[in-house]
GROMACS .gro file of C-alpha atoms in nm:
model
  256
    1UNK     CA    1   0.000   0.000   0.000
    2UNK     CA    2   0.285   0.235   0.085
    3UNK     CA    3   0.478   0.137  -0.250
    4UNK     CA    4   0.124   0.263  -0.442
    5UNK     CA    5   0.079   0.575  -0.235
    6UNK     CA    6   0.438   0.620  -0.351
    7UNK     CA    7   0.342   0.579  -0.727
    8UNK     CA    8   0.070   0.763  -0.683
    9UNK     CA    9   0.212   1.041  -0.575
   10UNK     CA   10   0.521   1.014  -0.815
   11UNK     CA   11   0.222   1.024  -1.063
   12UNK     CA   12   0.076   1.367  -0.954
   13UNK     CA   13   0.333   1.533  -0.941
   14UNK     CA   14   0.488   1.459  -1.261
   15UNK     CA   15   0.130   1.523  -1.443
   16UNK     CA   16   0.176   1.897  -1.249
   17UNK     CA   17   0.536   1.956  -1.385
   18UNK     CA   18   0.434   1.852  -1.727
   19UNK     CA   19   0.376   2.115  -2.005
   20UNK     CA   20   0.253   2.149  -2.368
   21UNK     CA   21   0.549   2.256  -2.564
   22UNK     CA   22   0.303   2.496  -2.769
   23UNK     CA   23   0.116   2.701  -2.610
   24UNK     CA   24  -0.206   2.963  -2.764
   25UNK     CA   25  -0.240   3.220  -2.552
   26UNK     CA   26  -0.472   3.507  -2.681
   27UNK     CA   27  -0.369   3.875  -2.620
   28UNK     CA   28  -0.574   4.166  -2.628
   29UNK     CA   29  -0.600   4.345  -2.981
   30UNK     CA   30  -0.299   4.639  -3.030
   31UNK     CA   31  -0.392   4.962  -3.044
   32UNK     CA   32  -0.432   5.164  -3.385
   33UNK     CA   33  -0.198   5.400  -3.400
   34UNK     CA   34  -0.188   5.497  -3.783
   35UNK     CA   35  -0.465   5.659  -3.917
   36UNK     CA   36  -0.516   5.810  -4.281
   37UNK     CA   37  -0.369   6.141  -4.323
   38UNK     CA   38  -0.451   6.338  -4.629
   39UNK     CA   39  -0.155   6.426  -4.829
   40UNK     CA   40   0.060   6.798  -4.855
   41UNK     CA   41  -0.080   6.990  -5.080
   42UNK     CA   42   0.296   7.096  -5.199
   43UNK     CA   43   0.369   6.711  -5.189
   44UNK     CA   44   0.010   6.663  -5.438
   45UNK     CA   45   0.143   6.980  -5.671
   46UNK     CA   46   0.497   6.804  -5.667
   47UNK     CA   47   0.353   6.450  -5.819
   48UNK     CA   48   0.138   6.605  -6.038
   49UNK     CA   49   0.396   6.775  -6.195
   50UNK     CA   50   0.702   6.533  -6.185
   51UNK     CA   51   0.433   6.279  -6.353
   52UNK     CA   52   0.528   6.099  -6.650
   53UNK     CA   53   0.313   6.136  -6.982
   54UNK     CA   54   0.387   5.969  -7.237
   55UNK     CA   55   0.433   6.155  -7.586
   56UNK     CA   56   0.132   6.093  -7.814
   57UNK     CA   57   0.192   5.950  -8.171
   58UNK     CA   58   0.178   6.153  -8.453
   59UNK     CA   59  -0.064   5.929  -8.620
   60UNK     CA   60  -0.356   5.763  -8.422
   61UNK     CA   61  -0.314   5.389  -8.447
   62UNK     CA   62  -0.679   5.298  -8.628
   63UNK     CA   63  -0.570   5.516  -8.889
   64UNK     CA   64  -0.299   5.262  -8.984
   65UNK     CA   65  -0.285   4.987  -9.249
   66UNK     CA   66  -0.319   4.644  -9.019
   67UNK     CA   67  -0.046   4.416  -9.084
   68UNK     CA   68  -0.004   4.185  -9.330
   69UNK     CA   69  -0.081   3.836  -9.234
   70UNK     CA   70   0.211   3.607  -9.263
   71UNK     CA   71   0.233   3.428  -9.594
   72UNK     CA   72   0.329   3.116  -9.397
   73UNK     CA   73   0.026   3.051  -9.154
   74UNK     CA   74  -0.169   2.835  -9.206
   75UNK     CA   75  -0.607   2.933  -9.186
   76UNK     CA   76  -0.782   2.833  -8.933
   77UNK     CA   77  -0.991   2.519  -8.974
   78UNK     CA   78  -1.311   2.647  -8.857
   79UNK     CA   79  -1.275   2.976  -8.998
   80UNK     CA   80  -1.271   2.820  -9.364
   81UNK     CA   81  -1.623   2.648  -9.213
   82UNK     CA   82  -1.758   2.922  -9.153
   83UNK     CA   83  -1.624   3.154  -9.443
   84UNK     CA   84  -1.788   2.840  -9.666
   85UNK     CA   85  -2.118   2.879  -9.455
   86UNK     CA   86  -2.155   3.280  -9.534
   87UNK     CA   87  -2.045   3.130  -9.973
   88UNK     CA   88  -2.334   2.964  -9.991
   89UNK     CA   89  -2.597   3.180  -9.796
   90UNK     CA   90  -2.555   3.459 -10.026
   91UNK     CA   91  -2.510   3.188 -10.326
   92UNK     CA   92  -2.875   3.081 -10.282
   93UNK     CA   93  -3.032   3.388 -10.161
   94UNK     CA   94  -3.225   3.651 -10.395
   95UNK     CA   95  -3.272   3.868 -10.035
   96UNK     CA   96  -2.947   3.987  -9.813
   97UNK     CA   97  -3.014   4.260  -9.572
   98UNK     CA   98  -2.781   4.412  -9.367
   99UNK     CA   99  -2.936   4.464  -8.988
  100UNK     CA  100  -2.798   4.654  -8.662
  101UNK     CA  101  -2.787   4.431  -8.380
  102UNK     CA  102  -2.878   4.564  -8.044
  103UNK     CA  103  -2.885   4.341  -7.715
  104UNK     CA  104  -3.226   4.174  -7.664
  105UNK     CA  105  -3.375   3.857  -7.477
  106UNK     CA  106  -3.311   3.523  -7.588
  107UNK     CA  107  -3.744   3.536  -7.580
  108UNK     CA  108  -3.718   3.807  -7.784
  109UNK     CA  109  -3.469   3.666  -8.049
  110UNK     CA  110  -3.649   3.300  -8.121
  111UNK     CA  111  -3.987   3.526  -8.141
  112UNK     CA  112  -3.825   3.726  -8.387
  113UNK     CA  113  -3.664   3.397  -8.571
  114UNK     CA  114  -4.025   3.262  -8.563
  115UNK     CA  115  -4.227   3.559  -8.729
  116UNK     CA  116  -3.947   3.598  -9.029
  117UNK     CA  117  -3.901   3.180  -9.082
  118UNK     CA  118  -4.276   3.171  -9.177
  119UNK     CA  119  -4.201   3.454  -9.466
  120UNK     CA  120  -3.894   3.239  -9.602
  121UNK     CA  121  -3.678   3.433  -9.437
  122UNK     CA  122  -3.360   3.359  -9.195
  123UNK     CA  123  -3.172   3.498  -8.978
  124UNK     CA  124  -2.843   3.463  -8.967
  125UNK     CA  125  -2.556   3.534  -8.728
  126UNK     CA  126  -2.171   3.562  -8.860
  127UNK     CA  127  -1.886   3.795  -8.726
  128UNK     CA  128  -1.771   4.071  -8.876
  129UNK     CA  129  -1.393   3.951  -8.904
  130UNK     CA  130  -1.596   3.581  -9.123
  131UNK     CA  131  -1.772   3.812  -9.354
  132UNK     CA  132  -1.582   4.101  -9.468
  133UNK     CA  133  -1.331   3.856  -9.672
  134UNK     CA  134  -1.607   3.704  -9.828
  135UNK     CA  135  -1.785   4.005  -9.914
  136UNK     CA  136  -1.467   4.133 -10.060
  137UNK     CA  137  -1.437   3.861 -10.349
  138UNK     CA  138  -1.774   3.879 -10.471
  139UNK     CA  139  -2.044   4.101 -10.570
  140UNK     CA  140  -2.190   4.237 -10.220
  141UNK     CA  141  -1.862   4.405 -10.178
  142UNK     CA  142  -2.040   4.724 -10.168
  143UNK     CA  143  -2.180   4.637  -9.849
  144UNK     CA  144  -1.887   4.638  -9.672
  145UNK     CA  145  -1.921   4.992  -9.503
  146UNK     CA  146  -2.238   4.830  -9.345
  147UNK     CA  147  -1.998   4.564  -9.135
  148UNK     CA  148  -1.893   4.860  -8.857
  149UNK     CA  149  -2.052   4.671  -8.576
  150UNK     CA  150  -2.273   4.375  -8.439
  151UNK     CA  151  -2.456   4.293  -8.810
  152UNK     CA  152  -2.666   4.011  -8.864
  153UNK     CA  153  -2.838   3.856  -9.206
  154UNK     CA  154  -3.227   3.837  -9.316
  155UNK     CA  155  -3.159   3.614  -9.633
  156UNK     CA  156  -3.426   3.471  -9.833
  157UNK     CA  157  -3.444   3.291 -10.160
  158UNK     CA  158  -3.736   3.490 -10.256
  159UNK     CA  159  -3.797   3.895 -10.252
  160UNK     CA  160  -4.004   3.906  -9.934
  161UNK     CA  161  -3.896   4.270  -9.864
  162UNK     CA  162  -4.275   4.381  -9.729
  163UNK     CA  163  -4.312   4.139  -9.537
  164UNK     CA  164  -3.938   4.202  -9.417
  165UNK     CA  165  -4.001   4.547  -9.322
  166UNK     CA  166  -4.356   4.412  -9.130
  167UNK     CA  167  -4.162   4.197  -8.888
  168UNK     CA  168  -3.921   4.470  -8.817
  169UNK     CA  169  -4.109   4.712  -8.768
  170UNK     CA  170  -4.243   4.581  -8.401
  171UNK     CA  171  -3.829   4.502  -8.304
  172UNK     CA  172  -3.692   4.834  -8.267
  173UNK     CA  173  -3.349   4.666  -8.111
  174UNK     CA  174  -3.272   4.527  -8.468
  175UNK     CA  175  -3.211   4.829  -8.809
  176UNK     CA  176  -3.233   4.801  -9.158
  177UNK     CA  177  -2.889   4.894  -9.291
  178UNK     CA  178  -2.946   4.785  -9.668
  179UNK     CA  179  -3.014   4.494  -9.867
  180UNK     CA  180  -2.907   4.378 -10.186
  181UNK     CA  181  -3.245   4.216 -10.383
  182UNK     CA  182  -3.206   4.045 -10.690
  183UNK     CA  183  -2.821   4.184 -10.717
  184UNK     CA  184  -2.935   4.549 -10.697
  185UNK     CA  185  -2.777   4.743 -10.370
  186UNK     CA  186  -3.075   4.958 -10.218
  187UNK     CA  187  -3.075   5.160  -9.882
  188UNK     CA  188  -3.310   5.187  -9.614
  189UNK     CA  189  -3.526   5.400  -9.815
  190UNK     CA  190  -3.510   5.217 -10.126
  191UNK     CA  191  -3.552   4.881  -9.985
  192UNK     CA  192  -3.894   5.075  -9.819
  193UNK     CA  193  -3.924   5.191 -10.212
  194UNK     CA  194  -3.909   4.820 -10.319
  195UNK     CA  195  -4.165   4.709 -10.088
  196UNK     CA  196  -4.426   4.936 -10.206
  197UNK     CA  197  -4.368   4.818 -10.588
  198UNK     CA  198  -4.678   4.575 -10.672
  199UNK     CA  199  -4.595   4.184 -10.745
  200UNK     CA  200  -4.395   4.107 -11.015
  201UNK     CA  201  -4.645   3.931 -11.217
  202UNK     CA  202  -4.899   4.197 -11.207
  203UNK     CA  203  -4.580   4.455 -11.282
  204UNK     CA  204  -4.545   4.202 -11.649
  205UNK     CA  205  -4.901   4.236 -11.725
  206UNK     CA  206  -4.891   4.611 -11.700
  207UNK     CA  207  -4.620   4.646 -11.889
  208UNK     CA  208  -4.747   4.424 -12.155
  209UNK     CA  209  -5.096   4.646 -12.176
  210UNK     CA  210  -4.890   4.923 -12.206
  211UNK     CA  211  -4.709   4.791 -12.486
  212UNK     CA  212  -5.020   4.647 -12.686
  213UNK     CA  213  -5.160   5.008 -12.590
  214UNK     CA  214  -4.886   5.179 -12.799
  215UNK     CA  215  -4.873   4.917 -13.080
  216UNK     CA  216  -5.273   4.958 -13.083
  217UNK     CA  217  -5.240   5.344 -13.143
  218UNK     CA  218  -4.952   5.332 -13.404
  219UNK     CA  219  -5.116   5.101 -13.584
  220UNK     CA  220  -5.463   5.327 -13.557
  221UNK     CA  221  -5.276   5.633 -13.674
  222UNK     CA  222  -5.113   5.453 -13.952
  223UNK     CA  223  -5.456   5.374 -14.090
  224UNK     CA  224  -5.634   5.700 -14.043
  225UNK     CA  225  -5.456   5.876 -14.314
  226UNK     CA  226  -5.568   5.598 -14.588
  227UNK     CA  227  -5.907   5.561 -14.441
  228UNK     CA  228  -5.960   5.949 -14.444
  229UNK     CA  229  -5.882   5.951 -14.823
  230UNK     CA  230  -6.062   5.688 -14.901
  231UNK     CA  231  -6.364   5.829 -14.739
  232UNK     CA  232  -6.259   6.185 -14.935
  233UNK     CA  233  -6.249   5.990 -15.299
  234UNK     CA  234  -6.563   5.835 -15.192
  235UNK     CA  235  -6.713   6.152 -15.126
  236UNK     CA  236  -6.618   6.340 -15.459
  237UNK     CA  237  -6.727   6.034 -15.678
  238UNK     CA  238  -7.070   6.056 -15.521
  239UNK     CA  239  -7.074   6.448 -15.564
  240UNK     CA  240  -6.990   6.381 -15.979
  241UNK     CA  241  -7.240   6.138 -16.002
  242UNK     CA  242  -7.467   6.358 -15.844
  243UNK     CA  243  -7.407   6.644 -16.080
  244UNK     CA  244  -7.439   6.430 -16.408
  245UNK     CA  245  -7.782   6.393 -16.376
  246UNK     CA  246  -7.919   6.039 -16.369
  247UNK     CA  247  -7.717   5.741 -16.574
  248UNK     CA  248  -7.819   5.668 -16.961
  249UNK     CA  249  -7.985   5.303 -16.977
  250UNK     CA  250  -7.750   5.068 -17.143
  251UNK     CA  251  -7.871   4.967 -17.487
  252UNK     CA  252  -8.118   4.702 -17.582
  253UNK     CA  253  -8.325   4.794 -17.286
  254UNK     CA  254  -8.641   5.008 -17.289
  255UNK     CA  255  -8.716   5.310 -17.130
  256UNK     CA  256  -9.046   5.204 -16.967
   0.00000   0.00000   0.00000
């Protein structure tokens, strides 16, 4: 009993002198002692002056030429794609017009797709950097100064312009630019021009009466001048006859 009272207390005590060899021990936060202090005014004057500024160039750099691409690199895969995607929309499309693109639902946008699809017409969404070398080898190339921002396409294989400019006219987040119908450039105003222009079947027939109209009068002029002298000879034979009294009876015929 003794020789556990010893171990016991051995035990206590060396539990007591034992310590952690780290130790957390939380202080109290420091005290601020910087605060913000607003500059010298000589010290502002002195930076402002002593500032660097670097010179500007003589020429802006949009106004010049971009650099030649390198004669070695090879195109880009999915540029050619595309580029061969924009080839043959305008290859089978009487209809291209040129549209401003301004931000607008995703709603708004499939709406928009819907109305125009059941016209025949498409929309169509290419960048800028796609289109402008394939508008540059053909014959849209005039509608180049169009590309300045976000464009999209209304392409059609038929001339649906009126019922182009109907569907637009309720989207005011998407302009009318230009359009090239039936390989003839027209702006805004002559695309609106276009669309007031009756069908082209009833255009034909028009133009055909017209024509039969003038052939009908040439050929009613040319025969007034004969007809009137006929009518004149006619006239003067009648008159002689008149004046020579009635006609002798032929012979071997009696009087009564």
């Amino acid at each position: 009993a003794a020789k556990m009272a010893a171990l016991g207390g051995g035990g206590t005590r060396w539990r007591r002198a034992w310590l952690p060899a780290l130790q957390l021990l939380r202080r109290g936060s420091k005290a601020v002692t910087r605060h913000w202090k607003a500059m010298h005014l000589q010290r502002q004057k002195l930076l402002a002056v002593t500032e660097y500024l670097p010179p500007r160039p003589a020429v802006p750099p949009r106004c010049l030429p971009r650099p030649a691409a390198a004669e070695g690199r090879e195109e880009d895969g999915y540029a050619r794609v595309l580029r061969r995607q924009v080839e043959e929309t305008l290859r089978g499309s009487r209809m291209v017009a040129v549209c401003q693109f301004n931000s607008m639902a995703d709603e708004d946008v499939a709406a928009l797709r819907h109305f125009l699809r059941r016209h025949n017409i498409h929309v169509k969404f290419f960048l800028n950097e796609v289109v402008r070398p394939v508008l540059a080898q053909s014959k849209y190339r005039n509608l180049l100064p169009l590309f300045v921002c976000r464009n999209i396409l209304l392409v059609s294989p038929e001339t649906r312009a009126r019922e182009m400019l109907r569907v637009l006219k309720g989207v005011p987040q998407v302009n009318l630019l230009g359009a090239c119908i039936d390989d003839t450039i027209l702006s805004r105003q002559g695309v609106e021009n276009f669309a007031r222009l009756p069908p082209l079947e009833v255009s034909q027939g028009q133009t055909v009466a017209a024509l039969s109209l003038l052939s009908s009068q040439t050929s009613s002029l040319l025969q007034q001048g004969p007809a009137h002298l006929t009518a004149l000879l006619d006239q003067h034979i009648r008159r002689l006859r008149e004046a020579a009294g009635p006609a002798e009876p032929p012979p071997g015929q009696s009087t009564g």
